[in-house]
mmCIF file of C-alpha atoms in Angstrom:
data_model
loop_
_atom_site.group_PDB
_atom_site.id
_atom_site.type_symbol
_atom_site.label_atom_id
_atom_site.label_comp_id
_atom_site.label_asym_id
_atom_site.label_seq_id
_atom_site.Cartn_x
_atom_site.Cartn_y
_atom_site.Cartn_z
ATOM 1 C CA MET A 26 -47.390 -29.938 -15.364
ATOM 2 C CA THR A 27 -44.767 -27.734 -15.729
ATOM 3 C CA GLU A 28 -41.191 -28.243 -14.116
ATOM 4 C CA THR A 29 -40.234 -24.789 -12.063
ATOM 5 C CA PRO A 30 -36.097 -24.918 -12.568
ATOM 6 C CA ASP A 31 -34.494 -24.222 -9.261
ATOM 7 C CA VAL A 32 -33.776 -20.900 -8.573
ATOM 8 C CA PRO A 33 -30.533 -19.953 -6.604
ATOM 9 C CA PRO A 34 -30.455 -17.636 -3.583
ATOM 10 C CA ASP A 35 -30.006 -13.957 -3.968
ATOM 11 C CA ASP A 36 -26.370 -13.410 -2.772
ATOM 12 C CA GLY A 37 -25.670 -10.720 -5.130
ATOM 13 C CA GLU A 38 -25.093 -9.975 -8.550
ATOM 14 C CA LEU A 39 -22.475 -12.453 -10.212
ATOM 15 C CA LEU A 40 -19.611 -11.036 -11.028
ATOM 16 C CA ALA A 41 -16.752 -11.880 -13.764
ATOM 17 C CA VAL A 42 -15.888 -15.718 -14.528
ATOM 18 C CA PRO A 43 -13.443 -16.104 -11.164
ATOM 19 C CA LEU A 44 -9.986 -16.730 -12.416
ATOM 20 C CA ALA A 45 -8.814 -19.372 -9.620
ATOM 21 C CA GLU A 46 -10.398 -21.359 -6.585
ATOM 22 C CA LEU A 47 -12.083 -19.393 -4.033
ATOM 23 C CA ARG A 48 -10.217 -20.083 -1.092
ATOM 24 C CA PRO A 49 -6.410 -19.649 -2.463
ATOM 25 C CA ALA A 50 -7.881 -16.867 -4.250
ATOM 26 C CA LEU A 51 -9.223 -14.975 -1.254
ATOM 27 C CA GLU A 52 -6.078 -15.580 0.669
ATOM 28 C CA ALA A 53 -3.857 -14.008 -2.216
ATOM 29 C CA VAL A 54 -5.719 -10.843 -2.189
ATOM 30 C CA LEU A 55 -5.839 -10.759 1.610
ATOM 31 C CA MET A 56 -2.047 -11.315 1.672
ATOM 32 C CA VAL A 57 -1.372 -7.913 0.134
ATOM 33 C CA ALA A 58 -4.379 -5.973 1.784
ATOM 34 C CA ASP A 59 -2.989 -3.083 4.021
ATOM 35 C CA GLN A 60 -6.539 -2.484 5.236
ATOM 36 C CA PRO A 61 -9.578 -4.933 6.374
ATOM 37 C CA LEU A 62 -11.768 -5.575 2.964
ATOM 38 C CA ASP A 63 -15.133 -6.301 3.359
ATOM 39 C CA ASP A 64 -17.413 -9.246 1.497
ATOM 40 C CA ALA A 65 -18.520 -7.240 -1.297
ATOM 41 C CA THR A 66 -14.918 -5.507 -2.453
ATOM 42 C CA LEU A 67 -13.409 -9.459 -1.942
ATOM 43 C CA ALA A 68 -16.301 -10.494 -4.046
ATOM 44 C CA THR A 69 -15.200 -8.231 -6.826
ATOM 45 C CA ALA A 70 -11.805 -8.777 -6.839
ATOM 46 C CA VAL A 71 -12.173 -12.733 -6.769
ATOM 47 C CA GLY A 72 -15.140 -13.019 -9.057
ATOM 48 C CA TYR A 73 -17.512 -15.379 -6.407
ATOM 49 C CA PRO A 74 -20.985 -13.828 -4.906
ATOM 50 C CA PRO A 75 -20.952 -12.243 -1.642
ATOM 51 C CA GLY A 76 -22.660 -15.167 -0.035
ATOM 52 C CA GLU A 77 -19.892 -17.716 -0.805
ATOM 53 C CA VAL A 78 -17.011 -15.278 -0.185
ATOM 54 C CA ALA A 79 -18.372 -14.416 3.240
ATOM 55 C CA ALA A 80 -18.950 -18.363 3.752
ATOM 56 C CA ALA A 81 -15.377 -19.180 2.910
ATOM 57 C CA LEU A 82 -13.921 -16.194 4.839
ATOM 58 C CA ALA A 83 -15.495 -18.002 8.062
ATOM 59 C CA GLY A 84 -14.375 -21.123 7.218
ATOM 60 C CA LEU A 85 -10.786 -19.884 6.630
ATOM 61 C CA ALA A 86 -10.730 -18.316 9.823
ATOM 62 C CA ALA A 87 -11.983 -21.446 11.413
ATOM 63 C CA GLU A 88 -9.194 -23.363 9.952
ATOM 64 C CA TYR A 89 -6.554 -21.202 10.961
ATOM 65 C CA ASP A 90 -7.661 -21.337 14.675
ATOM 66 C CA GLU A 91 -7.748 -24.969 14.420
ATOM 67 C CA GLN A 92 -4.609 -25.481 12.692
ATOM 68 C CA GLY A 93 -2.714 -23.141 14.992
ATOM 69 C CA ARG A 94 -1.195 -21.163 12.325
ATOM 70 C CA GLY A 95 1.058 -18.012 13.282
ATOM 71 C CA PHE A 96 -1.425 -16.231 11.965
ATOM 72 C CA GLU A 97 -5.040 -15.274 11.963
ATOM 73 C CA LEU A 98 -7.974 -14.111 9.880
ATOM 74 C CA ARG A 99 -9.873 -11.867 11.963
ATOM 75 C CA HIS A 100 -13.003 -9.278 10.895
ATOM 76 C CA VAL A 101 -12.452 -5.834 12.528
ATOM 77 C CA ALA A 102 -13.345 -2.712 11.168
ATOM 78 C CA GLY A 103 -16.034 -4.209 8.821
ATOM 79 C CA GLY A 104 -13.633 -6.116 6.870
ATOM 80 C CA TRP A 105 -11.226 -9.068 7.121
ATOM 81 C CA ARG A 106 -7.140 -8.820 7.399
ATOM 82 C CA PHE A 107 -4.380 -11.311 8.537
ATOM 83 C CA TYR A 108 -2.844 -10.220 11.834
ATOM 84 C CA THR A 109 0.004 -12.508 13.834
ATOM 85 C CA ARG A 110 -1.454 -14.498 16.391
ATOM 86 C CA GLU A 111 -1.052 -13.273 19.700
ATOM 87 C CA ALA A 112 0.787 -16.198 21.420
ATOM 88 C CA PHE A 113 3.455 -15.255 18.934
ATOM 89 C CA ALA A 114 4.021 -11.298 19.789
ATOM 90 C CA PRO A 115 7.121 -11.856 21.778
ATOM 91 C CA VAL A 116 8.504 -13.383 18.462
ATOM 92 C CA VAL A 117 7.841 -10.907 16.543
ATOM 93 C CA GLU A 118 8.894 -7.971 19.123
ATOM 94 C CA ALA A 119 11.980 -9.283 19.121
ATOM 95 C CA PHE A 120 12.399 -9.450 14.881
ATOM 96 C CA VAL A 121 11.122 -5.407 15.163
ATOM 97 C CA LEU A 122 13.573 -4.540 17.653
ATOM 98 C CA GLU A 123 16.398 -6.183 16.166
ATOM 99 C CA GLY A 124 15.550 -4.800 12.494
ATOM 100 C CA GLN A 125 15.284 -1.266 14.550
ATOM 101 C CA SER A 126 18.991 -1.421 15.746
ATOM 102 C CA ALA A 127 20.260 -1.114 12.205
ATOM 103 C CA ARG A 128 20.943 1.910 10.478
ATOM 104 C CA LEU A 129 18.393 3.258 8.074
ATOM 105 C CA THR A 130 19.446 3.646 4.305
ATOM 106 C CA GLN A 131 19.800 6.824 2.628
ATOM 107 C CA ALA A 132 16.674 6.313 0.575
ATOM 108 C CA ALA A 133 14.869 5.458 3.823
ATOM 109 C CA LEU A 134 16.181 8.840 5.493
ATOM 110 C CA GLU A 135 14.844 10.640 2.549
ATOM 111 C CA THR A 136 11.625 9.222 2.474
ATOM 112 C CA LEU A 137 11.182 10.102 6.071
ATOM 113 C CA ALA A 138 12.215 13.352 5.522
ATOM 114 C CA VAL A 139 9.499 14.175 3.193
ATOM 115 C CA VAL A 140 7.103 12.477 5.414
ATOM 116 C CA ALA A 141 8.127 14.548 8.237
ATOM 117 C CA TYR A 142 7.803 18.347 6.471
ATOM 118 C CA ARG A 143 5.318 17.065 3.973
ATOM 119 C CA GLN A 144 2.495 15.206 6.371
ATOM 120 C CA PRO A 145 -0.042 13.785 6.129
ATOM 121 C CA VAL A 146 1.069 12.528 2.427
ATOM 122 C CA SER A 147 0.410 9.729 0.531
ATOM 123 C CA ARG A 148 2.969 7.084 -0.943
ATOM 124 C CA ALA A 149 2.092 8.418 -4.595
ATOM 125 C CA ARG A 150 3.224 12.309 -2.889
ATOM 126 C CA VAL A 151 6.497 11.091 -1.565
ATOM 127 C CA SER A 152 7.396 8.971 -4.882
ATOM 128 C CA ALA A 153 6.496 12.072 -7.130
ATOM 129 C CA ILE A 154 9.054 14.266 -4.918
ATOM 130 C CA ARG A 155 11.740 11.870 -4.661
ATOM 131 C CA GLY A 156 11.356 10.334 -8.010
ATOM 132 C CA VAL A 157 11.272 7.059 -7.296
ATOM 133 C CA ASN A 158 8.745 4.207 -5.666
ATOM 134 C CA VAL A 159 8.648 4.452 -2.308
ATOM 135 C CA ASP A 160 6.481 1.213 -1.377
ATOM 136 C CA GLY A 161 9.339 -0.542 0.032
ATOM 137 C CA VAL A 162 10.700 1.905 2.210
ATOM 138 C CA MET A 163 7.546 2.648 3.602
ATOM 139 C CA ARG A 164 6.993 -0.513 4.758
ATOM 140 C CA THR A 165 10.384 -0.308 6.291
ATOM 141 C CA LEU A 166 9.257 2.897 8.214
ATOM 142 C CA LEU A 167 6.128 1.660 9.385
ATOM 143 C CA THR A 168 7.551 -1.140 10.583
ATOM 144 C CA ARG A 169 10.266 0.358 12.455
ATOM 145 C CA GLY A 170 7.540 2.922 13.863
ATOM 146 C CA LEU A 171 8.604 5.716 12.616
ATOM 147 C CA VAL A 172 5.406 6.670 10.712
ATOM 148 C CA GLU A 173 2.124 5.820 10.892
ATOM 149 C CA GLU A 174 -1.007 6.066 8.963
ATOM 150 C CA ALA A 175 -3.253 9.196 9.223
ATOM 151 C CA GLY A 176 -6.506 8.568 7.552
ATOM 152 C CA ARG A 177 -7.491 9.224 3.908
ATOM 153 C CA ASP A 178 -7.032 11.661 1.559
ATOM 154 C CA GLY A 179 -10.718 13.352 0.937
ATOM 155 C CA GLU A 180 -10.028 13.305 -3.079
ATOM 156 C CA HIS A 181 -8.367 10.899 -4.237
ATOM 157 C CA GLY A 182 -8.874 8.379 -1.084
ATOM 158 C CA ALA A 183 -5.170 7.495 -0.964
ATOM 159 C CA THR A 184 -3.806 6.492 2.810
ATOM 160 C CA LEU A 185 -2.014 9.282 4.399
ATOM 161 C CA TYR A 186 1.025 8.745 6.670
ATOM 162 C CA ARG A 187 2.642 11.229 9.203
ATOM 163 C CA THR A 188 5.567 10.643 11.600
ATOM 164 C CA THR A 189 5.157 9.123 15.293
ATOM 165 C CA GLY A 190 5.873 10.155 18.459
ATOM 166 C CA TYR A 191 8.388 7.516 18.519
ATOM 167 C CA PHE A 192 10.404 9.316 15.660
ATOM 168 C CA LEU A 193 10.711 12.577 17.777
ATOM 169 C CA GLU A 194 12.028 10.657 20.466
ATOM 170 C CA ARG A 195 14.567 9.578 18.161
ATOM 171 C CA ILE A 196 15.347 12.779 16.977
ATOM 172 C CA GLY A 197 15.294 14.897 20.339
ATOM 173 C CA VAL A 198 12.191 17.081 19.954
ATOM 174 C CA THR A 199 9.134 17.239 21.428
ATOM 175 C CA SER A 200 7.299 18.617 18.327
ATOM 176 C CA ILE A 201 7.314 18.455 14.567
ATOM 177 C CA ASP A 202 7.517 22.633 14.719
ATOM 178 C CA GLU A 203 10.873 22.221 16.399
ATOM 179 C CA LEU A 204 12.222 20.368 12.956
ATOM 180 C CA PRO A 205 14.945 22.629 11.167
ATOM 181 C CA GLU A 206 13.388 24.746 8.544
ATOM 182 C CA LEU A 207 13.786 22.440 5.236
ATOM 183 C CA ALA A 208 10.435 22.857 4.381
ATOM 184 C CA PRO A 209 11.144 25.762 1.688
ATOM 185 C CA PHE A 210 13.894 23.673 0.393
ATOM 186 C CA LEU A 211 10.997 20.960 -0.945
ATOM 187 C CA PRO A 212 9.489 21.401 -4.356
ATOM 188 C CA ASP A 213 5.684 22.800 -4.024
ATOM 189 C CA LEU A 214 3.643 19.931 -4.680
ATOM 190 C CA ASP A 215 1.253 22.043 -7.505
ATOM 191 C CA GLU A 216 4.454 22.983 -9.113
ATOM 192 C CA LEU A 217 5.904 19.725 -8.782
ATOM 193 C CA ASP A 218 2.596 18.125 -10.693
ATOM 194 C CA ASP A 219 2.958 20.866 -13.366
ATOM 195 C CA GLU A 220 7.046 20.139 -14.085
ATOM 196 C CA LEU A 221 6.050 16.345 -14.829
ATOM 197 C CA GLY A 222 3.419 17.193 -16.831
ATOM 198 C CA GLU A 223 5.533 19.286 -18.944
ATOM 199 C CA LEU A 224 8.323 16.843 -18.948
ATOM 200 C CA ALA A 225 6.268 14.170 -20.102
ATOM 201 C CA ALA A 226 4.755 16.460 -23.110
ATOM 202 C CA ALA A 227 8.260 17.884 -23.940
ATOM 203 C CA SER A 228 9.432 13.958 -23.820
ATOM 204 C CA ALA A 229 6.786 12.826 -26.235
ATOM 205 C CA SER A 230 6.767 16.076 -28.413
ATOM 206 C CA ALA A 231 10.760 15.008 -28.949
ATOM 207 C CA SER A 232 9.943 11.868 -29.922
ATOM 208 C CA THR A 233 7.357 12.685 -32.372
ATOM 209 C CA SER A 234 9.916 14.806 -33.939
ATOM 210 C CA THR A 235 12.863 12.510 -34.053
ATOM 211 C CA SER A 236 10.363 9.656 -35.805
ATOM 212 C CA THR A 237 8.855 12.191 -38.400
ATOM 213 C CA SER A 238 11.433 14.649 -39.211
ATOM 214 C CA ALA A 239 14.912 12.849 -39.451
ATOM 215 C CA PRO A 240 15.954 12.744 -42.819
ATOM 216 C CA GLU A 241 16.596 9.693 -45.231
ATOM 217 C CA ARG A 242 19.999 9.055 -45.731
ATOM 218 C CA THR A 243 20.688 8.741 -49.784
ATOM 219 C CA PRO A 244 22.515 5.772 -50.435
ATOM 220 C CA GLY A 245 26.093 6.990 -51.908
ATOM 221 C CA PRO A 246 27.604 5.802 -55.443
ATOM 222 C CA THR A 247 28.975 2.477 -54.778
ATOM 223 C CA ALA A 248 32.513 1.940 -55.807
#
């Protein structure tokens, strides 16, 4: 009688060879996620079958609850994400409010101005206008309640941001329409993309020209 090998349950297609232990890998990915991630997305990220990932996530959530951690792993909006545990909300609130008493840096003010006049706008667009990475500054503005998420870019799927009611309250206006007419002084996004492309092409051309056309120096006569 021929033995039939055991066939594992169909948990979906096996992905790439895992690079790390499942639970720590899930924690690492969730730690940097800015939105809930579903089982399939996490499975792709860590290289484990979706069934194993789902079981590990449920186990982590239960483990955090049992240990009384200051954070919890929730399944919301079809995905998983870390949240501060409600019991520690007063501590977090005190920390955030204390941080809001500090003055905004010049970088934060510039970034906030771009969001105010170009909203809704993605981080990439803000970075392009300012010429620097604004991830850290945007996190500060989000923490202080001055900007908030405003959906997704239909073309690229990037998160869009806008100013909040708290922002209007802080600057003493009731509507974005009351902001000073500064928008014309900001570069048009399409023109900015063209200019960046031209600068990149010119830089590459100059580099190639320098490397190919520089004359060789002929050694002079020795003394």
